Amino acid sequence: MQAETDTVRGRVDIATSRLSGTQMALGLALVAALGFTLLFVQDPMVHDAMHNFRHGAGITCH
Amino acid sequence: MGTEYLERGAVAGLVGGLGYGLFQATVGNSFTAGLETFEAGHSHGGGPVVDGLTTAAVSVGGGVLWGLLFGIAVFGIGYYFLEPVLPGRGVTQRLALAAAGFLTISGAPWLLLPPQPPGVEQALATDTRMALYAGMMAAGALVAAACVVAYRRTANRHPVATAAATALPLALLSVPVALAPANAVSGPVPPALAAAYRWTVVFGQLGLWATIAAVHTWLGEPAIVTESTPHQVRAD
């Protein structure tokens, strides 16, 4: 174990004290949006345009 | 909090993503397109709605964003929060995180739904497969966390015992694999070629994670900035 301050809880405390709720929500939303688009969007245009990428990354696409 | 952490994660992800985009441009696109020549009609309900050049370009861009996403989410945000519990120091921590990321994003879902070449008909519907894929991502994350817990509990034992205990939670993944509905596949691509494609995908993803981990290590330890000690640097 490292110093008392260096725990996951300590990191969470630092993050929550320095970031506003809006900032955290915005960051998570951006990451989630990017991940969802790359992995799961099945719109025909998105699907076909990313066809090779999804096969190449082993994502179950169709 | 540590914008330095986010920046380093993003830089590592961008470098890894550019490398993976290059891999997609040189290997992934051509390999996928080549395998499509085995099938008579690619059954997407009326042929592709975008031309091949667009697919190639967007797929390369998708590869870059894929690396950037891993870099920001796993090595920017994830490393910031998990650094205190990751095993070892330096490159070991990064490789542990990369392995956990690979298991979550790809490894665990592939146990149920391995990468398939184009043109394969699968027994399960797309929605079912996406739900299974998402569920196995959650299972992979839980198992990765269990591996870390097992490592920390046994870190003082003999290295062989530690290694065995760390790997043991991986066996839990056999439970959802046994319970999930079977996904029979059939396709026009010869089995040996399909296997080669599958392993190309596996090594492509492993290479991406390894690159991000290596670049992230090379960038060094970010300083953790707190309210009380604005310039505290971790003593290594």
PDB file of C-alpha atoms in Angstrom:
ATOM      1  CA  MET A   1       0.000   0.000   0.000  1.00  0.00           C
ATOM      2  CA  GLN A   2       1.093   3.537  -0.699  1.00  0.00           C
ATOM      3  CA  ALA A   3       0.602   6.679   1.290  1.00  0.00           C
ATOM      4  CA  GLU A   4      -2.744   7.228   2.953  1.00  0.00           C
ATOM      5  CA  THR A   5      -3.854   9.810   0.444  1.00  0.00           C
ATOM      6  CA  ASP A   6      -3.239   7.606  -2.584  1.00  0.00           C
ATOM      7  CA  THR A   7      -6.369   5.494  -2.649  1.00  0.00           C
ATOM      8  CA  VAL A   8      -9.179   5.205  -5.146  1.00  0.00           C
ATOM      9  CA  ARG A   9     -11.464   6.957  -2.678  1.00  0.00           C
ATOM     10  CA  GLY A  10      -8.911   9.730  -2.350  1.00  0.00           C
ATOM     11  CA  ARG A  11      -8.820  10.145  -6.120  1.00  0.00           C
ATOM     12  CA  VAL A  12     -12.613  10.270  -6.267  1.00  0.00           C
ATOM     13  CA  ASP A  13     -12.631  12.909  -3.523  1.00  0.00           C
ATOM     14  CA  ILE A  14     -10.087  15.024  -5.390  1.00  0.00           C
ATOM     15  CA  ALA A  15     -12.067  14.732  -8.609  1.00  0.00           C
ATOM     16  CA  THR A  16     -15.400  15.610  -7.008  1.00  0.00           C
ATOM     17  CA  SER A  17     -13.895  18.580  -5.205  1.00  0.00           C
ATOM     18  CA  ARG A  18     -12.311  20.011  -8.339  1.00  0.00           C
ATOM     19  CA  LEU A  19     -14.903  19.266 -10.985  1.00  0.00           C
ATOM     20  CA  SER A  20     -18.444  20.565 -11.196  1.00  0.00           C
ATOM     21  CA  GLY A  21     -21.330  18.183 -11.837  1.00  0.00           C
ATOM     22  CA  THR A  22     -21.768  19.708 -15.275  1.00  0.00           C
ATOM     23  CA  GLN A  23     -18.139  19.055 -16.189  1.00  0.00           C
ATOM     24  CA  MET A  24     -18.352  15.433 -15.090  1.00  0.00           C
ATOM     25  CA  ALA A  25     -21.656  14.872 -16.864  1.00  0.00           C
ATOM     26  CA  LEU A  26     -20.298  16.487 -20.031  1.00  0.00           C
ATOM     27  CA  GLY A  27     -17.138  14.397 -19.994  1.00  0.00           C
ATOM     28  CA  LEU A  28     -18.993  11.148 -19.405  1.00  0.00           C
ATOM     29  CA  ALA A  29     -21.574  12.035 -22.064  1.00  0.00           C
ATOM     30  CA  LEU A  30     -18.856  12.665 -24.665  1.00  0.00           C
ATOM     31  CA  VAL A  31     -17.095   9.396 -23.902  1.00  0.00           C
ATOM     32  CA  ALA A  32     -20.397   7.493 -23.903  1.00  0.00           C
ATOM     33  CA  ALA A  33     -21.500   9.097 -27.175  1.00  0.00           C
ATOM     34  CA  LEU A  34     -18.240   8.209 -28.914  1.00  0.00           C
ATOM     35  CA  GLY A  35     -18.307   4.651 -27.590  1.00  0.00           C
ATOM     36  CA  PHE A  36     -21.941   4.104 -28.502  1.00  0.00           C
ATOM     37  CA  THR A  37     -21.425   5.476 -32.011  1.00  0.00           C
ATOM     38  CA  LEU A  38     -18.435   3.263 -32.701  1.00  0.00           C
ATOM     39  CA  LEU A  39     -19.912   0.121 -31.153  1.00  0.00           C
ATOM     40  CA  PHE A  40     -23.655   0.012 -31.478  1.00  0.00           C
ATOM     41  CA  VAL A  41     -25.272   2.521 -33.877  1.00  0.00           C
ATOM     42  CA  GLN A  42     -27.043   0.497 -36.568  1.00  0.00           C
ATOM     43  CA  ASP A  43     -28.259   3.306 -38.813  1.00  0.00           C
ATOM     44  CA  PRO A  44     -27.604   2.032 -42.365  1.00  0.00           C
ATOM     45  CA  MET A  45     -25.336   4.919 -43.309  1.00  0.00           C
ATOM     46  CA  VAL A  46     -23.258   4.670 -40.116  1.00  0.00           C
ATOM     47  CA  HIS A  47     -23.262   0.900 -40.312  1.00  0.00           C
ATOM     48  CA  ASP A  48     -22.026   0.726 -43.891  1.00  0.00           C
ATOM     49  CA  ALA A  49     -19.501   3.537 -43.533  1.00  0.00           C
ATOM     50  CA  MET A  50     -17.889   1.898 -40.507  1.00  0.00           C
ATOM     51  CA  HIS A  51     -18.321  -1.614 -41.884  1.00  0.00           C
ATOM     52  CA  ASN A  52     -14.624  -2.422 -42.319  1.00  0.00           C
ATOM     53  CA  PHE A  53     -13.710  -0.846 -38.995  1.00  0.00           C
ATOM     54  CA  ARG A  54     -16.293  -2.855 -37.078  1.00  0.00           C
ATOM     55  CA  HIS A  55     -15.229  -6.098 -38.725  1.00  0.00           C
ATOM     56  CA  GLY A  56     -11.586  -5.198 -38.173  1.00  0.00           C
ATOM     57  CA  ALA A  57     -12.158  -4.425 -34.497  1.00  0.00           C
ATOM     58  CA  GLY A  58     -14.245  -7.562 -33.982  1.00  0.00           C
ATOM     59  CA  ILE A  59     -17.388  -5.644 -33.060  1.00  0.00           C
ATOM     60  CA  THR A  60     -20.593  -7.548 -33.675  1.00  0.00           C
ATOM     61  CA  CYS A  61     -22.098  -5.322 -36.316  1.00  0.00           C
ATOM     62  CA  HIS A  62     -24.612  -7.169 -38.392  1.00  0.00           C
TER      63      HIS A  62
ATOM     64  CA  MET B   1      -8.316  17.038 -10.869  1.00  0.00           C
ATOM     65  CA  GLY B   2      -5.490  15.851 -13.012  1.00  0.00           C
ATOM     66  CA  THR B   3      -5.885  17.444 -16.407  1.00  0.00           C
ATOM     67  CA  GLU B   4      -2.406  16.033 -16.862  1.00  0.00           C
ATOM     68  CA  TYR B   5      -3.888  12.565 -16.541  1.00  0.00           C
ATOM     69  CA  LEU B   6      -6.508  13.323 -19.192  1.00  0.00           C
ATOM     70  CA  GLU B   7      -3.921  14.868 -21.509  1.00  0.00           C
ATOM     71  CA  ARG B   8      -1.555  11.937 -21.238  1.00  0.00           C
ATOM     72  CA  GLY B   9      -4.364   9.477 -21.772  1.00  0.00           C
ATOM     73  CA  ALA B  10      -5.519  11.408 -24.828  1.00  0.00           C
ATOM     74  CA  VAL B  11      -1.998  11.655 -26.281  1.00  0.00           C
ATOM     75  CA  ALA B  12      -1.355   7.946 -25.720  1.00  0.00           C
ATOM     76  CA  GLY B  13      -4.752   7.143 -27.256  1.00  0.00           C
ATOM     77  CA  LEU B  14      -4.128   9.398 -30.244  1.00  0.00           C
ATOM     78  CA  VAL B  15      -0.742   7.823 -30.985  1.00  0.00           C
ATOM     79  CA  GLY B  16      -2.196   4.324 -30.541  1.00  0.00           C
ATOM     80  CA  GLY B  17      -5.223   5.287 -32.642  1.00  0.00           C
ATOM     81  CA  LEU B  18      -3.042   6.642 -35.456  1.00  0.00           C
ATOM     82  CA  GLY B  19      -1.098   3.405 -35.434  1.00  0.00           C
ATOM     83  CA  TYR B  20      -4.288   1.393 -35.441  1.00  0.00           C
ATOM     84  CA  GLY B  21      -5.731   3.586 -38.210  1.00  0.00           C
ATOM     85  CA  LEU B  22      -2.628   2.785 -40.256  1.00  0.00           C
ATOM     86  CA  PHE B  23      -3.204  -0.915 -39.545  1.00  0.00           C
ATOM     87  CA  GLN B  24      -6.832  -0.509 -40.629  1.00  0.00           C
ATOM     88  CA  ALA B  25      -5.755   1.305 -43.800  1.00  0.00           C
ATOM     89  CA  THR B  26      -3.094  -1.219 -44.765  1.00  0.00           C
ATOM     90  CA  VAL B  27      -4.520  -4.517 -43.492  1.00  0.00           C
ATOM     91  CA  GLY B  28      -8.065  -4.219 -42.145  1.00  0.00           C
ATOM     92  CA  ASN B  29      -9.722  -2.528 -45.129  1.00  0.00           C
ATOM     93  CA  SER B  30      -8.125  -4.699 -47.789  1.00  0.00           C
ATOM     94  CA  PHE B  31      -8.543  -7.940 -45.840  1.00  0.00           C
ATOM     95  CA  THR B  32     -12.230  -7.214 -45.198  1.00  0.00           C
ATOM     96  CA  ALA B  33     -12.860  -6.089 -48.764  1.00  0.00           C
ATOM     97  CA  GLY B  34     -11.021  -9.132 -50.104  1.00  0.00           C
ATOM     98  CA  LEU B  35     -13.125 -11.535 -48.049  1.00  0.00           C
ATOM     99  CA  GLU B  36     -16.283  -9.869 -49.347  1.00  0.00           C
ATOM    100  CA  THR B  37     -15.488 -11.220 -52.803  1.00  0.00           C
ATOM    101  CA  PHE B  38     -16.379 -14.696 -51.500  1.00  0.00           C
ATOM    102  CA  GLU B  39     -20.024 -13.797 -51.109  1.00  0.00           C
ATOM    103  CA  ALA B  40     -22.537 -13.387 -53.871  1.00  0.00           C
ATOM    104  CA  GLY B  41     -24.633 -10.647 -52.266  1.00  0.00           C
ATOM    105  CA  HIS B  42     -23.721  -8.940 -49.014  1.00  0.00           C
ATOM    106  CA  SER B  43     -27.065  -9.175 -47.249  1.00  0.00           C
ATOM    107  CA  HIS B  44     -27.570  -5.765 -45.732  1.00  0.00           C
ATOM    108  CA  GLY B  45     -30.960  -5.384 -47.362  1.00  0.00           C
ATOM    109  CA  GLY B  46     -30.221  -3.834 -50.724  1.00  0.00           C
ATOM    110  CA  GLY B  47     -26.464  -3.342 -50.869  1.00  0.00           C
ATOM    111  CA  PRO B  48     -24.287  -0.750 -49.152  1.00  0.00           C
ATOM    112  CA  VAL B  49     -25.662   2.783 -48.962  1.00  0.00           C
ATOM    113  CA  VAL B  50     -22.221   4.391 -49.132  1.00  0.00           C
ATOM    114  CA  ASP B  51     -19.427   3.759 -51.621  1.00  0.00           C
ATOM    115  CA  GLY B  52     -16.310   1.756 -50.893  1.00  0.00           C
ATOM    116  CA  LEU B  53     -14.026   4.774 -50.627  1.00  0.00           C
ATOM    117  CA  THR B  54     -16.236   6.295 -47.921  1.00  0.00           C
ATOM    118  CA  THR B  55     -16.264   3.007 -46.033  1.00  0.00           C
ATOM    119  CA  ALA B  56     -12.478   2.801 -46.246  1.00  0.00           C
ATOM    120  CA  ALA B  57     -11.956   6.388 -45.097  1.00  0.00           C
ATOM    121  CA  VAL B  58     -14.530   6.272 -42.300  1.00  0.00           C
ATOM    122  CA  SER B  59     -13.149   2.944 -41.133  1.00  0.00           C
ATOM    123  CA  VAL B  60      -9.644   4.411 -40.841  1.00  0.00           C
ATOM    124  CA  GLY B  61     -11.096   7.396 -38.977  1.00  0.00           C
ATOM    125  CA  GLY B  62     -13.070   5.002 -36.794  1.00  0.00           C
ATOM    126  CA  GLY B  63      -9.822   3.229 -35.951  1.00  0.00           C
ATOM    127  CA  VAL B  64      -8.192   6.503 -34.877  1.00  0.00           C
ATOM    128  CA  LEU B  65     -11.223   7.413 -32.742  1.00  0.00           C
ATOM    129  CA  TRP B  66     -11.238   3.887 -31.297  1.00  0.00           C
ATOM    130  CA  GLY B  67      -7.711   4.435 -29.966  1.00  0.00           C
ATOM    131  CA  LEU B  68      -8.552   7.955 -28.801  1.00  0.00           C
ATOM    132  CA  LEU B  69     -11.583   6.616 -26.925  1.00  0.00           C
ATOM    133  CA  PHE B  70      -9.497   3.970 -25.151  1.00  0.00           C
ATOM    134  CA  GLY B  71      -6.833   6.548 -24.356  1.00  0.00           C
ATOM    135  CA  ILE B  72      -9.240   9.070 -22.841  1.00  0.00           C
ATOM    136  CA  ALA B  73     -11.666   6.679 -21.137  1.00  0.00           C
ATOM    137  CA  VAL B  74      -9.265   3.990 -19.917  1.00  0.00           C
ATOM    138  CA  PHE B  75      -5.865   5.703 -19.655  1.00  0.00           C
ATOM    139  CA  GLY B  76      -7.101   9.248 -18.955  1.00  0.00           C
ATOM    140  CA  ILE B  77     -10.066   8.721 -16.626  1.00  0.00           C
ATOM    141  CA  GLY B  78      -9.537   5.055 -15.676  1.00  0.00           C
ATOM    142  CA  TYR B  79      -5.837   5.358 -14.835  1.00  0.00           C
ATOM    143  CA  TYR B  80      -6.485   8.462 -12.744  1.00  0.00           C
ATOM    144  CA  PHE B  81      -8.927   6.648 -10.490  1.00  0.00           C
ATOM    145  CA  LEU B  82      -7.389   3.160 -10.524  1.00  0.00           C
ATOM    146  CA  GLU B  83      -3.674   3.996 -10.286  1.00  0.00           C
ATOM    147  CA  PRO B  84      -3.587   3.340  -6.499  1.00  0.00           C
ATOM    148  CA  VAL B  85      -4.885  -0.229  -6.892  1.00  0.00           C
ATOM    149  CA  LEU B  86      -3.157  -1.303 -10.112  1.00  0.00           C
ATOM    150  CA  PRO B  87      -0.509  -3.940  -9.470  1.00  0.00           C
ATOM    151  CA  GLY B  88       3.187  -3.109  -9.734  1.00  0.00           C
ATOM    152  CA  ARG B  89       4.736   0.122 -10.907  1.00  0.00           C
ATOM    153  CA  GLY B  90       5.379   1.919 -14.156  1.00  0.00           C
ATOM    154  CA  VAL B  91       4.898  -0.258 -17.213  1.00  0.00           C
ATOM    155  CA  THR B  92       3.362  -3.112 -15.172  1.00  0.00           C
ATOM    156  CA  GLN B  93       0.505  -0.853 -14.102  1.00  0.00           C
ATOM    157  CA  ARG B  94      -0.131   0.233 -17.685  1.00  0.00           C
ATOM    158  CA  LEU B  95      -0.048  -3.305 -19.014  1.00  0.00           C
ATOM    159  CA  ALA B  96      -2.444  -4.438 -16.269  1.00  0.00           C
ATOM    160  CA  LEU B  97      -4.823  -1.639 -17.213  1.00  0.00           C
ATOM    161  CA  ALA B  98      -4.446  -2.420 -20.922  1.00  0.00           C
ATOM    162  CA  ALA B  99      -5.161  -6.107 -20.253  1.00  0.00           C
ATOM    163  CA  ALA B 100      -8.260  -5.171 -18.249  1.00  0.00           C
ATOM    164  CA  GLY B 101      -9.364  -2.870 -21.071  1.00  0.00           C
ATOM    165  CA  PHE B 102      -8.828  -5.541 -23.707  1.00  0.00           C
ATOM    166  CA  LEU B 103     -10.736  -8.101 -21.622  1.00  0.00           C
ATOM    167  CA  THR B 104     -13.633  -5.670 -21.139  1.00  0.00           C
ATOM    168  CA  ILE B 105     -13.946  -4.233 -24.632  1.00  0.00           C
ATOM    169  CA  SER B 106     -12.987  -7.269 -26.715  1.00  0.00           C
ATOM    170  CA  GLY B 107     -11.781 -10.385 -24.915  1.00  0.00           C
ATOM    171  CA  ALA B 108     -14.832 -11.292 -22.877  1.00  0.00           C
ATOM    172  CA  PRO B 109     -17.423 -10.473 -25.598  1.00  0.00           C
ATOM    173  CA  TRP B 110     -15.391 -12.489 -28.113  1.00  0.00           C
ATOM    174  CA  LEU B 111     -15.819 -15.623 -26.003  1.00  0.00           C
ATOM    175  CA  LEU B 112     -19.476 -15.520 -27.011  1.00  0.00           C
ATOM    176  CA  LEU B 113     -19.236 -13.645 -30.287  1.00  0.00           C
ATOM    177  CA  PRO B 114     -15.799 -14.074 -31.858  1.00  0.00           C
ATOM    178  CA  PRO B 115     -14.817 -11.704 -34.687  1.00  0.00           C
ATOM    179  CA  GLN B 116     -16.399 -12.815 -37.939  1.00  0.00           C
ATOM    180  CA  PRO B 117     -15.356 -12.162 -41.527  1.00  0.00           C
ATOM    181  CA  PRO B 118     -17.924 -10.315 -43.670  1.00  0.00           C
ATOM    182  CA  GLY B 119     -20.805 -12.264 -45.150  1.00  0.00           C
ATOM    183  CA  VAL B 120     -21.305 -14.627 -42.229  1.00  0.00           C
ATOM    184  CA  GLU B 121     -24.885 -15.502 -41.390  1.00  0.00           C
ATOM    185  CA  GLN B 122     -25.393 -15.715 -37.627  1.00  0.00           C
ATOM    186  CA  ALA B 123     -28.239 -17.517 -35.857  1.00  0.00           C
ATOM    187  CA  LEU B 124     -28.862 -14.796 -33.277  1.00  0.00           C
ATOM    188  CA  ALA B 125     -30.530 -11.517 -34.238  1.00  0.00           C
ATOM    189  CA  THR B 126     -28.439  -8.332 -34.278  1.00  0.00           C
ATOM    190  CA  ASP B 127     -30.229  -6.859 -31.255  1.00  0.00           C
ATOM    191  CA  THR B 128     -29.656 -10.046 -29.259  1.00  0.00           C
ATOM    192  CA  ARG B 129     -25.985 -10.045 -30.173  1.00  0.00           C
ATOM    193  CA  MET B 130     -25.526  -6.399 -29.231  1.00  0.00           C
ATOM    194  CA  ALA B 131     -27.170  -7.062 -25.859  1.00  0.00           C
ATOM    195  CA  LEU B 132     -24.915 -10.093 -25.322  1.00  0.00           C
ATOM    196  CA  TYR B 133     -21.868  -8.067 -26.368  1.00  0.00           C
ATOM    197  CA  ALA B 134     -22.729  -5.301 -23.902  1.00  0.00           C
ATOM    198  CA  GLY B 135     -23.443  -7.829 -21.163  1.00  0.00           C
ATOM    199  CA  MET B 136     -20.101  -9.567 -21.709  1.00  0.00           C
ATOM    200  CA  MET B 137     -18.341  -6.186 -21.560  1.00  0.00           C
ATOM    201  CA  ALA B 138     -19.796  -5.746 -18.072  1.00  0.00           C
ATOM    202  CA  ALA B 139     -18.799  -9.311 -17.170  1.00  0.00           C
ATOM    203  CA  GLY B 140     -15.274  -8.675 -18.481  1.00  0.00           C
ATOM    204  CA  ALA B 141     -14.931  -5.527 -16.358  1.00  0.00           C
ATOM    205  CA  LEU B 142     -16.112  -7.376 -13.243  1.00  0.00           C
ATOM    206  CA  VAL B 143     -13.725 -10.261 -13.846  1.00  0.00           C
ATOM    207  CA  ALA B 144     -10.821  -7.848 -14.436  1.00  0.00           C
ATOM    208  CA  ALA B 145     -11.652  -6.180 -11.114  1.00  0.00           C
ATOM    209  CA  ALA B 146     -11.806  -9.603  -9.436  1.00  0.00           C
ATOM    210  CA  CYS B 147      -8.359 -10.422 -10.860  1.00  0.00           C
ATOM    211  CA  VAL B 148      -6.917  -7.243  -9.339  1.00  0.00           C
ATOM    212  CA  VAL B 149      -8.527  -8.027  -5.965  1.00  0.00           C
ATOM    213  CA  ALA B 150      -7.158 -11.586  -6.096  1.00  0.00           C
ATOM    214  CA  TYR B 151      -3.699 -10.230  -6.924  1.00  0.00           C
ATOM    215  CA  ARG B 152      -3.743  -7.803  -4.028  1.00  0.00           C
ATOM    216  CA  ARG B 153      -4.936 -10.464  -1.578  1.00  0.00           C
ATOM    217  CA  THR B 154      -2.145 -12.855  -2.554  1.00  0.00           C
ATOM    218  CA  ALA B 155       0.656 -10.415  -3.392  1.00  0.00           C
ATOM    219  CA  ASN B 156       2.782 -11.613  -0.446  1.00  0.00           C
ATOM    220  CA  ARG B 157       2.649 -15.305  -1.414  1.00  0.00           C
ATOM    221  CA  HIS B 158       4.899 -17.244  -3.753  1.00  0.00           C
ATOM    222  CA  PRO B 159       4.846 -15.684  -7.256  1.00  0.00           C
ATOM    223  CA  VAL B 160       3.323 -18.854  -8.709  1.00  0.00           C
ATOM    224  CA  ALA B 161       0.507 -18.768  -6.163  1.00  0.00           C
ATOM    225  CA  THR B 162      -0.049 -15.076  -6.897  1.00  0.00           C
ATOM    226  CA  ALA B 163      -0.154 -15.696 -10.641  1.00  0.00           C
ATOM    227  CA  ALA B 164      -2.582 -18.608 -10.238  1.00  0.00           C
ATOM    228  CA  ALA B 165      -4.873 -16.650  -7.919  1.00  0.00           C
ATOM    229  CA  THR B 166      -4.811 -13.636 -10.261  1.00  0.00           C
ATOM    230  CA  ALA B 167      -5.813 -15.760 -13.258  1.00  0.00           C
ATOM    231  CA  LEU B 168      -8.464 -17.757 -11.399  1.00  0.00           C
ATOM    232  CA  PRO B 169     -11.365 -15.241 -11.807  1.00  0.00           C
ATOM    233  CA  LEU B 170     -11.001 -15.612 -15.598  1.00  0.00           C
ATOM    234  CA  ALA B 171     -12.648 -19.012 -15.202  1.00  0.00           C
ATOM    235  CA  LEU B 172     -15.834 -17.206 -14.112  1.00  0.00           C
ATOM    236  CA  LEU B 173     -16.293 -16.134 -17.733  1.00  0.00           C
ATOM    237  CA  SER B 174     -17.107 -19.726 -18.633  1.00  0.00           C
ATOM    238  CA  VAL B 175     -20.429 -19.340 -16.778  1.00  0.00           C
ATOM    239  CA  PRO B 176     -22.052 -16.827 -19.157  1.00  0.00           C
ATOM    240  CA  VAL B 177     -20.447 -18.662 -22.084  1.00  0.00           C
ATOM    241  CA  ALA B 178     -22.163 -21.888 -20.998  1.00  0.00           C
ATOM    242  CA  LEU B 179     -25.508 -20.194 -20.323  1.00  0.00           C
ATOM    243  CA  ALA B 180     -25.758 -17.960 -23.395  1.00  0.00           C
ATOM    244  CA  PRO B 181     -27.731 -19.136 -26.426  1.00  0.00           C
ATOM    245  CA  ALA B 182     -25.600 -20.755 -29.118  1.00  0.00           C
ATOM    246  CA  ASN B 183     -24.828 -18.571 -32.143  1.00  0.00           C
ATOM    247  CA  ALA B 184     -24.438 -20.897 -35.093  1.00  0.00           C
ATOM    248  CA  VAL B 185     -22.593 -19.258 -37.970  1.00  0.00           C
ATOM    249  CA  SER B 186     -22.217 -20.119 -41.616  1.00  0.00           C
ATOM    250  CA  GLY B 187     -20.397 -18.205 -44.278  1.00  0.00           C
ATOM    251  CA  PRO B 188     -18.767 -18.428 -47.679  1.00  0.00           C
ATOM    252  CA  VAL B 189     -15.209 -17.809 -46.416  1.00  0.00           C
ATOM    253  CA  PRO B 190     -13.036 -20.970 -46.075  1.00  0.00           C
ATOM    254  CA  PRO B 191     -12.505 -21.840 -42.374  1.00  0.00           C
ATOM    255  CA  ALA B 192      -8.714 -21.457 -42.433  1.00  0.00           C
ATOM    256  CA  LEU B 193      -8.998 -18.002 -43.999  1.00  0.00           C
ATOM    257  CA  ALA B 194     -11.742 -17.040 -41.536  1.00  0.00           C
ATOM    258  CA  ALA B 195      -9.438 -18.126 -38.689  1.00  0.00           C
ATOM    259  CA  ALA B 196      -6.599 -16.030 -40.113  1.00  0.00           C
ATOM    260  CA  TYR B 197      -8.949 -13.051 -40.291  1.00  0.00           C
ATOM    261  CA  ARG B 198     -10.079 -13.638 -36.714  1.00  0.00           C
ATOM    262  CA  TRP B 199      -6.509 -13.735 -35.415  1.00  0.00           C
ATOM    263  CA  THR B 200      -5.638 -10.625 -37.421  1.00  0.00           C
ATOM    264  CA  VAL B 201      -8.427  -8.868 -35.548  1.00  0.00           C
ATOM    265  CA  VAL B 202      -7.204 -10.221 -32.198  1.00  0.00           C
ATOM    266  CA  PHE B 203      -3.603  -9.140 -32.769  1.00  0.00           C
ATOM    267  CA  GLY B 204      -4.763  -5.802 -34.140  1.00  0.00           C
ATOM    268  CA  GLN B 205      -6.593  -5.039 -30.893  1.00  0.00           C
ATOM    269  CA  LEU B 206      -3.753  -6.365 -28.740  1.00  0.00           C
ATOM    270  CA  GLY B 207      -1.338  -4.175 -30.689  1.00  0.00           C
ATOM    271  CA  LEU B 208      -3.525  -1.131 -30.147  1.00  0.00           C
ATOM    272  CA  TRP B 209      -3.683  -1.680 -26.372  1.00  0.00           C
ATOM    273  CA  ALA B 210       0.047  -2.397 -26.165  1.00  0.00           C
ATOM    274  CA  THR B 211       0.870   0.767 -28.105  1.00  0.00           C
ATOM    275  CA  ILE B 212      -1.315   2.918 -25.860  1.00  0.00           C
ATOM    276  CA  ALA B 213       0.242   1.349 -22.750  1.00  0.00           C
ATOM    277  CA  ALA B 214       3.772   1.850 -24.096  1.00  0.00           C
ATOM    278  CA  VAL B 215       3.210   5.489 -25.059  1.00  0.00           C
ATOM    279  CA  HIS B 216       1.494   6.168 -21.734  1.00  0.00           C
ATOM    280  CA  THR B 217       4.478   4.708 -19.866  1.00  0.00           C
ATOM    281  CA  TRP B 218       6.884   6.699 -21.989  1.00  0.00           C
ATOM    282  CA  LEU B 219       5.037   9.925 -21.116  1.00  0.00           C
ATOM    283  CA  GLY B 220       5.943   9.325 -17.474  1.00  0.00           C
ATOM    284  CA  GLU B 221       4.088   9.705 -14.184  1.00  0.00           C
ATOM    285  CA  PRO B 222       1.593  12.561 -14.169  1.00  0.00           C
ATOM    286  CA  ALA B 223       1.600  14.800 -11.108  1.00  0.00           C
ATOM    287  CA  ILE B 224      -1.441  14.384  -8.893  1.00  0.00           C
ATOM    288  CA  VAL B 225      -2.639  17.843  -7.939  1.00  0.00           C
ATOM    289  CA  THR B 226      -4.764  18.217  -4.808  1.00  0.00           C
ATOM    290  CA  GLU B 227      -6.476  21.150  -3.117  1.00  0.00           C
ATOM    291  CA  SER B 228      -4.051  21.307  -0.220  1.00  0.00           C
ATOM    292  CA  THR B 229      -0.807  20.575  -2.059  1.00  0.00           C
ATOM    293  CA  PRO B 230      -1.015  22.111  -5.501  1.00  0.00           C
ATOM    294  CA  HIS B 231       2.363  20.871  -6.660  1.00  0.00           C
ATOM    295  CA  GLN B 232       2.729  17.573  -4.870  1.00  0.00           C
ATOM    296  CA  VAL B 233       4.538  15.049  -7.024  1.00  0.00           C
ATOM    297  CA  ARG B 234       4.275  11.358  -6.298  1.00  0.00           C
ATOM    298  CA  ALA B 235       7.523  10.089  -4.830  1.00  0.00           C
ATOM    299  CA  ASP B 236       8.760   7.279  -7.023  1.00  0.00           C
TER     300      ASP B 236
END
